[in-house]
mmCIF file of C-alpha atoms in Angstrom:
data_model
loop_
_atom_site.group_PDB
_atom_site.id
_atom_site.type_symbol
_atom_site.label_atom_id
_atom_site.label_comp_id
_atom_site.label_asym_id
_atom_site.label_seq_id
_atom_site.Cartn_x
_atom_site.Cartn_y
_atom_site.Cartn_z
ATOM 1 C CA UNK A 1 87.849 -1.348 -37.297
ATOM 2 C CA UNK A 2 87.672 -3.963 -34.576
ATOM 3 C CA UNK A 3 84.936 -5.081 -32.201
ATOM 4 C CA UNK A 4 85.234 -6.941 -28.908
ATOM 5 C CA UNK A 5 83.273 -9.868 -27.574
ATOM 6 C CA UNK A 6 83.863 -10.231 -23.861
ATOM 7 C CA UNK A 7 80.990 -12.597 -23.088
ATOM 8 C CA UNK A 8 83.426 -15.512 -22.810
ATOM 9 C CA UNK A 9 85.812 -13.599 -20.559
ATOM 10 C CA UNK A 10 88.365 -13.312 -23.347
ATOM 11 C CA UNK A 11 88.964 -10.469 -25.745
ATOM 12 C CA UNK A 12 88.258 -11.569 -29.320
ATOM 13 C CA UNK A 13 89.005 -9.143 -32.118
ATOM 14 C CA UNK A 14 87.604 -9.251 -35.638
ATOM 15 C CA UNK A 15 89.171 -7.352 -38.479
ATOM 16 C CA UNK A 16 85.971 -6.913 -40.469
ATOM 17 C CA UNK A 17 87.696 -5.121 -43.332
ATOM 18 C CA UNK A 18 89.727 -8.252 -44.091
ATOM 19 C CA UNK A 19 86.659 -10.436 -44.608
ATOM 20 C CA UNK A 20 84.872 -10.119 -47.943
ATOM 21 C CA UNK A 21 81.025 -10.088 -47.909
ATOM 22 C CA UNK A 22 80.962 -13.324 -49.907
ATOM 23 C CA UNK A 23 83.131 -15.205 -47.415
ATOM 24 C CA UNK A 24 81.158 -13.741 -44.516
ATOM 25 C CA UNK A 25 77.915 -15.032 -46.004
ATOM 26 C CA UNK A 26 79.475 -18.473 -46.538
ATOM 27 C CA UNK A 27 80.324 -18.563 -42.838
ATOM 28 C CA UNK A 28 77.015 -17.237 -41.554
ATOM 29 C CA UNK A 29 74.801 -19.578 -43.589
ATOM 30 C CA UNK A 30 75.965 -22.559 -41.503
ATOM 31 C CA UNK A 31 75.327 -20.853 -38.149
ATOM 32 C CA UNK A 32 72.304 -21.766 -36.058
ATOM 33 C CA UNK A 33 69.724 -19.439 -34.561
ATOM 34 C CA UNK A 34 71.479 -19.135 -31.173
ATOM 35 C CA UNK A 35 74.824 -18.162 -32.751
ATOM 36 C CA UNK A 36 73.132 -15.625 -34.995
ATOM 37 C CA UNK A 37 71.484 -14.021 -31.981
ATOM 38 C CA UNK A 38 74.870 -13.746 -30.240
ATOM 39 C CA UNK A 39 76.546 -12.193 -33.292
ATOM 40 C CA UNK A 40 73.930 -9.477 -33.508
ATOM 41 C CA UNK A 41 75.619 -7.705 -30.569
ATOM 42 C CA UNK A 42 78.049 -6.492 -33.253
ATOM 43 C CA UNK A 43 76.308 -3.675 -35.059
ATOM 44 C CA UNK A 44 78.540 -4.174 -38.091
ATOM 45 C CA UNK A 45 77.196 -7.747 -38.497
ATOM 46 C CA UNK A 46 73.494 -6.946 -38.211
ATOM 47 C CA UNK A 47 73.032 -6.274 -41.914
ATOM 48 C CA UNK A 48 75.032 -9.319 -43.001
ATOM 49 C CA UNK A 49 72.992 -11.593 -40.708
ATOM 50 C CA UNK A 50 69.629 -10.185 -41.782
ATOM 51 C CA UNK A 51 70.548 -10.725 -45.460
ATOM 52 C CA UNK A 52 71.969 -14.215 -44.954
ATOM 53 C CA UNK A 53 70.906 -17.729 -45.879
ATOM 54 C CA UNK A 54 70.017 -20.215 -43.137
ATOM 55 C CA UNK A 55 71.189 -23.485 -44.694
ATOM 56 C CA UNK A 56 69.704 -26.553 -42.964
ATOM 57 C CA UNK A 57 69.388 -28.690 -46.089
ATOM 58 C CA UNK A 58 72.465 -30.804 -45.331
ATOM 59 C CA UNK A 59 70.444 -32.639 -42.652
ATOM 60 C CA UNK A 60 67.956 -35.217 -43.971
ATOM 61 C CA UNK A 61 65.560 -34.516 -41.085
ATOM 62 C CA UNK A 62 65.949 -30.746 -41.207
ATOM 63 C CA UNK A 63 62.755 -28.857 -40.562
ATOM 64 C CA UNK A 64 61.308 -25.434 -39.957
ATOM 65 C CA UNK A 65 58.409 -26.003 -37.573
ATOM 66 C CA UNK A 66 55.782 -23.380 -36.790
ATOM 67 C CA UNK A 67 53.419 -24.194 -33.921
ATOM 68 C CA UNK A 68 50.865 -22.332 -31.853
ATOM 69 C CA UNK A 69 50.281 -24.090 -28.547
ATOM 70 C CA UNK A 70 50.086 -23.467 -24.815
ATOM 71 C CA UNK A 71 49.526 -19.773 -25.407
ATOM 72 C CA UNK A 72 52.725 -19.333 -27.434
ATOM 73 C CA UNK A 73 53.843 -19.080 -31.039
ATOM 74 C CA UNK A 74 56.903 -21.295 -31.505
ATOM 75 C CA UNK A 75 59.323 -21.340 -34.430
ATOM 76 C CA UNK A 76 61.739 -24.284 -34.407
ATOM 77 C CA UNK A 77 64.705 -24.587 -36.749
ATOM 78 C CA UNK A 78 66.989 -27.560 -37.291
ATOM 79 C CA UNK A 79 66.633 -31.296 -37.012
ATOM 80 C CA UNK A 80 63.268 -32.742 -36.040
ATOM 81 C CA UNK A 81 63.986 -33.365 -32.351
ATOM 82 C CA UNK A 82 66.901 -31.023 -31.667
ATOM 83 C CA UNK A 83 65.983 -27.728 -33.230
ATOM 84 C CA UNK A 84 66.596 -24.255 -31.819
ATOM 85 C CA UNK A 85 63.514 -22.234 -30.979
ATOM 86 C CA UNK A 86 62.161 -18.728 -31.100
ATOM 87 C CA UNK A 87 59.061 -18.243 -28.979
ATOM 88 C CA UNK A 88 56.636 -15.454 -28.145
ATOM 89 C CA UNK A 89 53.167 -15.224 -26.548
ATOM 90 C CA UNK A 90 50.170 -15.389 -28.863
ATOM 91 C CA UNK A 91 49.334 -11.909 -30.012
ATOM 92 C CA UNK A 92 53.022 -11.113 -30.478
ATOM 93 C CA UNK A 93 53.273 -12.655 -33.946
ATOM 94 C CA UNK A 94 54.580 -9.476 -35.567
ATOM 95 C CA UNK A 95 57.416 -9.105 -33.044
ATOM 96 C CA UNK A 96 58.405 -12.737 -33.602
ATOM 97 C CA UNK A 97 58.302 -12.248 -37.354
ATOM 98 C CA UNK A 98 60.532 -9.166 -37.106
ATOM 99 C CA UNK A 99 63.067 -11.181 -35.109
ATOM 100 C CA UNK A 100 63.009 -13.964 -37.698
ATOM 101 C CA UNK A 101 63.725 -11.447 -40.461
ATOM 102 C CA UNK A 102 66.648 -10.045 -38.497
ATOM 103 C CA UNK A 103 68.222 -13.505 -38.293
ATOM 104 C CA UNK A 104 67.973 -14.607 -41.936
ATOM 105 C CA UNK A 105 66.456 -13.542 -45.239
ATOM 106 C CA UNK A 106 66.380 -16.945 -46.929
ATOM 107 C CA UNK A 107 66.345 -20.534 -45.692
ATOM 108 C CA UNK A 108 66.969 -23.903 -47.285
ATOM 109 C CA UNK A 109 65.415 -26.895 -45.513
ATOM 110 C CA UNK A 110 64.034 -30.373 -46.281
ATOM 111 C CA UNK A 111 60.559 -29.792 -44.891
ATOM 112 C CA UNK A 112 58.260 -27.255 -43.263
ATOM 113 C CA UNK A 113 55.767 -28.290 -40.573
ATOM 114 C CA UNK A 114 52.677 -26.336 -39.548
ATOM 115 C CA UNK A 115 50.596 -27.506 -36.600
ATOM 116 C CA UNK A 116 48.064 -26.105 -34.124
ATOM 117 C CA UNK A 117 47.686 -22.973 -36.232
ATOM 118 C CA UNK A 118 44.209 -21.491 -35.870
ATOM 119 C CA UNK A 119 43.669 -19.806 -39.228
ATOM 120 C CA UNK A 120 40.699 -17.953 -37.760
ATOM 121 C CA UNK A 121 43.062 -16.191 -35.346
ATOM 122 C CA UNK A 122 46.451 -16.204 -37.079
ATOM 123 C CA UNK A 123 46.023 -14.974 -40.658
ATOM 124 C CA UNK A 124 47.489 -16.724 -43.679
ATOM 125 C CA UNK A 125 49.475 -13.551 -44.365
ATOM 126 C CA UNK A 126 51.555 -14.267 -41.238
ATOM 127 C CA UNK A 127 52.357 -17.795 -42.502
ATOM 128 C CA UNK A 128 53.253 -16.364 -45.921
ATOM 129 C CA UNK A 129 55.612 -13.831 -44.348
ATOM 130 C CA UNK A 130 57.118 -16.532 -42.141
ATOM 131 C CA UNK A 131 57.850 -18.724 -45.199
ATOM 132 C CA UNK A 132 58.997 -15.845 -47.396
ATOM 133 C CA UNK A 133 62.383 -16.768 -48.859
ATOM 134 C CA UNK A 134 62.215 -20.369 -47.580
ATOM 135 C CA UNK A 135 63.092 -23.161 -49.988
ATOM 136 C CA UNK A 136 61.812 -26.608 -48.992
ATOM 137 C CA UNK A 137 60.827 -29.944 -50.507
ATOM 138 C CA UNK A 138 57.883 -30.971 -48.380
ATOM 139 C CA UNK A 139 55.086 -29.274 -46.437
ATOM 140 C CA UNK A 140 53.500 -31.148 -43.522
ATOM 141 C CA UNK A 141 50.322 -29.578 -42.203
ATOM 142 C CA UNK A 142 48.082 -30.747 -39.363
ATOM 143 C CA UNK A 143 44.793 -28.960 -38.865
ATOM 144 C CA UNK A 144 41.607 -29.414 -36.831
ATOM 145 C CA UNK A 145 38.051 -28.401 -37.689
ATOM 146 C CA UNK A 146 38.200 -25.541 -35.182
ATOM 147 C CA UNK A 147 41.300 -24.130 -36.892
ATOM 148 C CA UNK A 148 40.150 -24.536 -40.484
ATOM 149 C CA UNK A 149 38.723 -21.940 -42.847
ATOM 150 C CA UNK A 150 38.661 -21.447 -46.622
ATOM 151 C CA UNK A 151 42.016 -19.663 -46.656
ATOM 152 C CA UNK A 152 43.734 -23.031 -46.037
ATOM 153 C CA UNK A 153 42.997 -24.249 -49.581
ATOM 154 C CA UNK A 154 44.296 -21.019 -51.095
ATOM 155 C CA UNK A 155 47.443 -21.384 -49.028
ATOM 156 C CA UNK A 156 47.964 -24.999 -50.163
ATOM 157 C CA UNK A 157 47.494 -24.065 -53.814
ATOM 158 C CA UNK A 158 50.050 -21.283 -53.500
ATOM 159 C CA UNK A 159 52.584 -23.687 -51.971
ATOM 160 C CA UNK A 160 51.955 -26.370 -54.554
ATOM 161 C CA UNK A 161 54.560 -29.119 -54.105
ATOM 162 C CA UNK A 162 54.816 -32.247 -51.954
ATOM 163 C CA UNK A 163 52.160 -31.835 -49.272
ATOM 164 C CA UNK A 164 51.103 -34.117 -46.438
ATOM 165 C CA UNK A 165 47.795 -32.942 -45.002
ATOM 166 C CA UNK A 166 46.472 -34.434 -41.751
ATOM 167 C CA UNK A 167 42.950 -33.532 -40.636
ATOM 168 C CA UNK A 168 42.294 -34.178 -36.961
ATOM 169 C CA UNK A 169 38.742 -34.758 -35.744
ATOM 170 C CA UNK A 170 37.055 -33.377 -38.864
ATOM 171 C CA UNK A 171 36.566 -33.892 -42.600
ATOM 172 C CA UNK A 172 37.506 -31.242 -45.116
ATOM 173 C CA UNK A 173 34.649 -31.348 -47.607
ATOM 174 C CA UNK A 174 35.305 -32.997 -50.955
ATOM 175 C CA UNK A 175 34.662 -29.751 -52.857
ATOM 176 C CA UNK A 176 37.570 -28.095 -51.040
ATOM 177 C CA UNK A 177 39.916 -31.021 -51.703
ATOM 178 C CA UNK A 178 38.971 -31.127 -55.365
ATOM 179 C CA UNK A 179 39.778 -27.425 -55.591
ATOM 180 C CA UNK A 180 43.445 -28.191 -54.902
ATOM 181 C CA UNK A 181 45.672 -27.792 -57.946
ATOM 182 C CA UNK A 182 47.662 -30.856 -59.165
ATOM 183 C CA UNK A 183 50.663 -31.398 -56.915
ATOM 184 C CA UNK A 184 53.847 -33.430 -57.094
ATOM 185 C CA UNK A 185 52.684 -35.376 -54.054
ATOM 186 C CA UNK A 186 49.516 -35.123 -51.988
ATOM 187 C CA UNK A 187 49.155 -37.289 -48.880
ATOM 188 C CA UNK A 188 45.832 -37.014 -47.037
ATOM 189 C CA UNK A 189 45.175 -38.456 -43.602
ATOM 190 C CA UNK A 190 42.142 -38.158 -41.318
ATOM 191 C CA UNK A 191 42.702 -38.897 -37.620
ATOM 192 C CA UNK A 192 40.120 -39.260 -34.864
ATOM 193 C CA UNK A 193 42.163 -39.653 -31.707
ATOM 194 C CA UNK A 194 44.944 -42.105 -32.546
ATOM 195 C CA UNK A 195 42.915 -43.915 -35.197
ATOM 196 C CA UNK A 196 43.184 -43.238 -38.908
ATOM 197 C CA UNK A 197 39.795 -43.402 -40.597
ATOM 198 C CA UNK A 198 38.484 -43.405 -44.188
ATOM 199 C CA UNK A 199 38.216 -40.026 -45.803
ATOM 200 C CA UNK A 200 34.792 -40.251 -47.403
ATOM 201 C CA UNK A 201 32.110 -42.532 -48.773
ATOM 202 C CA UNK A 202 33.239 -43.638 -52.198
ATOM 203 C CA UNK A 203 29.759 -43.652 -53.737
ATOM 204 C CA UNK A 204 30.065 -39.857 -53.980
ATOM 205 C CA UNK A 205 32.698 -40.367 -56.649
ATOM 206 C CA UNK A 206 35.228 -38.256 -54.759
ATOM 207 C CA UNK A 207 37.942 -40.870 -55.055
ATOM 208 C CA UNK A 208 37.806 -41.032 -58.835
ATOM 209 C CA UNK A 209 37.472 -37.264 -59.113
ATOM 210 C CA UNK A 210 40.615 -36.828 -57.011
ATOM 211 C CA UNK A 211 42.496 -39.305 -59.222
ATOM 212 C CA UNK A 212 41.380 -37.289 -62.258
ATOM 213 C CA UNK A 213 42.962 -34.157 -60.735
ATOM 214 C CA UNK A 214 46.260 -35.811 -61.766
ATOM 215 C CA UNK A 215 48.406 -35.290 -58.698
ATOM 216 C CA UNK A 216 51.666 -37.050 -59.603
ATOM 217 C CA UNK A 217 51.537 -39.058 -56.366
ATOM 218 C CA UNK A 218 48.235 -39.358 -54.519
ATOM 219 C CA UNK A 219 48.321 -41.207 -51.182
ATOM 220 C CA UNK A 220 44.968 -41.209 -49.429
ATOM 221 C CA UNK A 221 43.014 -43.247 -46.906
ATOM 222 C CA UNK A 222 39.852 -44.346 -48.678
ATOM 223 C CA UNK A 223 36.612 -45.828 -47.501
ATOM 224 C CA UNK A 224 35.699 -49.469 -48.016
ATOM 225 C CA UNK A 225 34.945 -49.922 -51.711
ATOM 226 C CA UNK A 226 31.559 -51.372 -52.401
ATOM 227 C CA UNK A 227 32.669 -52.644 -55.809
ATOM 228 C CA UNK A 228 35.943 -53.828 -57.269
ATOM 229 C CA UNK A 229 35.017 -51.933 -60.449
ATOM 230 C CA UNK A 230 36.170 -48.744 -58.728
ATOM 231 C CA UNK A 231 39.666 -50.223 -58.401
ATOM 232 C CA UNK A 232 39.619 -51.199 -62.060
ATOM 233 C CA UNK A 233 38.573 -47.675 -63.016
ATOM 234 C CA UNK A 234 41.431 -46.189 -60.963
ATOM 235 C CA UNK A 235 43.775 -48.645 -62.667
ATOM 236 C CA UNK A 236 42.502 -47.611 -66.120
ATOM 237 C CA UNK A 237 42.683 -43.864 -65.370
ATOM 238 C CA UNK A 238 46.297 -44.142 -64.227
ATOM 239 C CA UNK A 239 47.397 -46.508 -67.022
ATOM 240 C CA UNK A 240 45.886 -44.291 -69.741
ATOM 241 C CA UNK A 241 47.422 -41.040 -68.450
ATOM 242 C CA UNK A 242 50.171 -39.728 -70.734
ATOM 243 C CA UNK A 243 52.302 -38.403 -67.845
ATOM 244 C CA UNK A 244 53.697 -39.918 -64.660
ATOM 245 C CA UNK A 245 51.091 -40.821 -62.034
ATOM 246 C CA UNK A 246 50.827 -43.035 -58.953
ATOM 247 C CA UNK A 247 47.829 -43.622 -56.652
ATOM 248 C CA UNK A 248 48.186 -45.300 -53.238
ATOM 249 C CA UNK A 249 45.268 -46.545 -51.121
ATOM 250 C CA UNK A 250 44.103 -49.416 -48.903
ATOM 251 C CA UNK A 251 41.484 -52.114 -49.522
ATOM 252 C CA UNK A 252 40.264 -55.205 -47.702
ATOM 253 C CA UNK A 253 41.145 -58.741 -48.777
ATOM 254 C CA UNK A 254 37.466 -59.253 -49.650
ATOM 255 C CA UNK A 255 37.553 -56.426 -52.207
ATOM 256 C CA UNK A 256 40.993 -57.514 -53.435
ATOM 257 C CA UNK A 257 39.547 -60.974 -54.059
ATOM 258 C CA UNK A 258 36.636 -59.435 -55.974
ATOM 259 C CA UNK A 259 39.046 -57.405 -58.096
ATOM 260 C CA UNK A 260 41.141 -60.464 -58.948
ATOM 261 C CA UNK A 261 38.008 -62.312 -60.002
ATOM 262 C CA UNK A 262 36.909 -59.279 -62.014
ATOM 263 C CA UNK A 263 40.061 -59.486 -64.170
ATOM 264 C CA UNK A 264 39.802 -63.246 -64.701
ATOM 265 C CA UNK A 265 41.166 -65.043 -61.633
ATOM 266 C CA UNK A 266 39.259 -67.400 -59.321
ATOM 267 C CA UNK A 267 39.826 -68.917 -55.902
ATOM 268 C CA UNK A 268 40.649 -72.585 -55.400
ATOM 269 C CA UNK A 269 41.541 -74.754 -52.411
ATOM 270 C CA UNK A 270 45.196 -75.009 -51.452
ATOM 271 C CA UNK A 271 45.871 -77.117 -48.364
ATOM 272 C CA UNK A 272 44.899 -77.472 -44.724
ATOM 273 C CA UNK A 273 47.261 -74.796 -43.430
ATOM 274 C CA UNK A 274 46.811 -72.248 -46.175
ATOM 275 C CA UNK A 275 43.330 -72.309 -47.534
ATOM 276 C CA UNK A 276 43.335 -70.004 -50.574
ATOM 277 C CA UNK A 277 44.790 -69.673 -54.017
ATOM 278 C CA UNK A 278 43.476 -68.382 -57.316
ATOM 279 C CA UNK A 279 43.381 -70.017 -60.725
ATOM 280 C CA UNK A 280 43.259 -68.311 -64.082
ATOM 281 C CA UNK A 281 41.152 -69.857 -66.847
ATOM 282 C CA UNK A 282 43.832 -68.806 -69.355
ATOM 283 C CA UNK A 283 46.462 -70.899 -67.501
ATOM 284 C CA UNK A 284 48.859 -67.962 -67.313
ATOM 285 C CA UNK A 285 51.843 -67.763 -64.985
ATOM 286 C CA UNK A 286 50.543 -67.636 -61.383
ATOM 287 C CA UNK A 287 50.960 -64.496 -59.305
ATOM 288 C CA UNK A 288 52.866 -65.242 -56.124
ATOM 289 C CA UNK A 289 53.011 -63.313 -52.894
ATOM 290 C CA UNK A 290 56.597 -63.172 -51.711
ATOM 291 C CA UNK A 291 57.869 -62.269 -48.275
ATOM 292 C CA UNK A 292 60.585 -59.823 -47.374
ATOM 293 C CA UNK A 293 61.743 -59.661 -43.771
ATOM 294 C CA UNK A 294 64.916 -57.615 -43.996
ATOM 295 C CA UNK A 295 63.710 -54.366 -45.542
ATOM 296 C CA UNK A 296 60.711 -53.849 -43.287
ATOM 297 C CA UNK A 297 62.036 -55.426 -40.127
ATOM 298 C CA UNK A 298 59.052 -57.767 -40.069
ATOM 299 C CA UNK A 299 57.464 -60.253 -42.408
ATOM 300 C CA UNK A 300 55.533 -58.585 -45.178
ATOM 301 C CA UNK A 301 53.920 -59.971 -48.295
ATOM 302 C CA UNK A 302 53.516 -58.421 -51.705
ATOM 303 C CA UNK A 303 52.984 -59.153 -55.346
ATOM 304 C CA UNK A 304 52.943 -57.139 -58.543
ATOM 305 C CA UNK A 305 50.432 -57.244 -61.343
ATOM 306 C CA UNK A 306 50.633 -55.694 -64.816
ATOM 307 C CA UNK A 307 47.335 -54.984 -66.502
ATOM 308 C CA UNK A 308 46.411 -52.873 -69.552
ATOM 309 C CA UNK A 309 49.638 -50.828 -69.467
ATOM 310 C CA UNK A 310 49.627 -50.164 -65.742
ATOM 311 C CA UNK A 311 51.321 -51.777 -62.761
ATOM 312 C CA UNK A 312 49.745 -52.618 -59.425
ATOM 313 C CA UNK A 313 51.936 -53.400 -56.410
ATOM 314 C CA UNK A 314 49.957 -55.010 -53.599
ATOM 315 C CA UNK A 315 51.504 -55.240 -50.141
ATOM 316 C CA UNK A 316 50.578 -56.213 -46.595
ATOM 317 C CA UNK A 317 52.034 -57.281 -43.295
ATOM 318 C CA UNK A 318 51.612 -61.027 -43.062
ATOM 319 C CA UNK A 319 50.908 -62.528 -39.623
ATOM 320 C CA UNK A 320 50.331 -66.251 -40.309
ATOM 321 C CA UNK A 321 48.074 -66.552 -43.318
ATOM 322 C CA UNK A 322 47.584 -63.941 -46.026
ATOM 323 C CA UNK A 323 43.821 -64.469 -45.821
ATOM 324 C CA UNK A 324 43.840 -63.165 -42.260
ATOM 325 C CA UNK A 325 44.990 -59.732 -43.351
ATOM 326 C CA UNK A 326 42.276 -57.087 -43.101
ATOM 327 C CA UNK A 327 43.962 -54.348 -45.121
ATOM 328 C CA UNK A 328 46.118 -54.481 -48.247
ATOM 329 C CA UNK A 329 48.186 -51.523 -49.433
ATOM 330 C CA UNK A 330 47.646 -50.850 -53.135
ATOM 331 C CA UNK A 331 50.104 -48.900 -55.303
ATOM 332 C CA UNK A 332 48.888 -48.269 -58.848
ATOM 333 C CA UNK A 333 51.158 -46.500 -61.337
ATOM 334 C CA UNK A 334 51.731 -46.204 -65.054
ATOM 335 C CA UNK A 335 54.857 -46.925 -67.084
ATOM 336 C CA UNK A 336 56.017 -43.309 -66.875
ATOM 337 C CA UNK A 337 56.272 -43.402 -63.088
ATOM 338 C CA UNK A 338 59.524 -44.355 -61.348
ATOM 339 C CA UNK A 339 58.667 -46.081 -58.083
ATOM 340 C CA UNK A 340 61.937 -44.888 -56.595
ATOM 341 C CA UNK A 341 60.155 -41.589 -56.037
ATOM 342 C CA UNK A 342 58.250 -43.311 -53.223
ATOM 343 C CA UNK A 343 61.431 -44.340 -51.414
ATOM 344 C CA UNK A 344 63.697 -47.361 -51.318
ATOM 345 C CA UNK A 345 61.103 -49.511 -49.552
ATOM 346 C CA UNK A 346 58.788 -49.205 -52.570
ATOM 347 C CA UNK A 347 61.136 -50.273 -55.347
ATOM 348 C CA UNK A 348 59.989 -53.255 -57.364
ATOM 349 C CA UNK A 349 60.513 -56.835 -56.240
ATOM 350 C CA UNK A 350 62.896 -57.432 -59.154
ATOM 351 C CA UNK A 351 64.990 -54.349 -58.377
ATOM 352 C CA UNK A 352 65.117 -55.240 -54.716
ATOM 353 C CA UNK A 353 66.317 -58.737 -55.555
ATOM 354 C CA UNK A 354 69.017 -57.396 -57.865
ATOM 355 C CA UNK A 355 70.243 -54.392 -55.871
ATOM 356 C CA UNK A 356 69.653 -54.880 -52.168
ATOM 357 C CA UNK A 357 70.111 -58.629 -51.824
ATOM 358 C CA UNK A 358 67.406 -58.399 -49.172
ATOM 359 C CA UNK A 359 64.862 -60.531 -50.924
ATOM 360 C CA UNK A 360 63.776 -63.821 -49.418
ATOM 361 C CA UNK A 361 61.159 -66.165 -50.842
ATOM 362 C CA UNK A 362 58.919 -68.087 -48.512
ATOM 363 C CA UNK A 363 58.282 -71.802 -48.415
ATOM 364 C CA UNK A 364 55.090 -73.259 -49.879
ATOM 365 C CA UNK A 365 53.094 -72.646 -46.717
ATOM 366 C CA UNK A 366 53.766 -68.909 -46.888
ATOM 367 C CA UNK A 367 52.538 -68.351 -50.438
ATOM 368 C CA UNK A 368 49.246 -67.135 -51.743
ATOM 369 C CA UNK A 369 48.677 -67.751 -55.447
ATOM 370 C CA UNK A 370 46.294 -66.355 -57.996
ATOM 371 C CA UNK A 371 46.321 -68.644 -61.023
#
């Protein structure tokens, strides 16, 4: 049998009997949403399309994005900025879901994004049905206090993988966060307006409790530590763990200085232009902050410290003097963890020097030493 497509003004004939189902599925899986909608005018292709795979995984920035804004439910498929969309007014979720199921049964994509979803209005069951059959590496979820309810934690536990959770204008309570099962990667951000703020007061012990949950990679904005002993305890927890673990957080230079003193280093004068360095009573090899301009596109400083079986990588953007930096990025991991999992920009100084040839040491005025 043949079917005609006259939408282009030309007669196009398909001999459907000559195309095996396997080859047909290989063709359809690379088609976008718009092309799938056009092909559904052929009744003989409806079943093949509804049972097909939507393969977006070949694009590094591929995403399935579900949003609820401006009175509409929007599904976007494809690359981050150029995806094709399905859209319906709020209240028409079931019709939109039926259309999605007519266009593909399974999907393969790099990441799924959920934003502006009011879980008090749109049930988790709709999100589950939307993601049914979808294979993805990373889940990005942005939620406000008005949209949040307890079903969010159950949803996150069910989709336990690499999750980046952004809370806008509210704090999810520590009990809810500690109820999350260990994940491959958990990134937690709290935003008030355009400003990222600390997640909680550390005296509650939430930070250490979250480390003890043993997420493989935990990246979280923490409050100002009142004691460097908390950093040492995080270091010890990670170093003693018998499986791979990495914890990422920020601290001030003041607390970093306290921590360095806590493990046996002390400050000493340097020169007029660069006023700090640290000396070690054991006269061990000094720790040097080195600067790398090429990888980051701007001057940044970092050093690495091994202590009691763990490794700490300490990084910051360097304006003029390292002592002027307010916030230092801390990466603590044990020997089982491969820092390549964090991305090329996080590989060790030694590996970067050997592999990328992008490593550049500073002159004496751009060094900060702990001795």
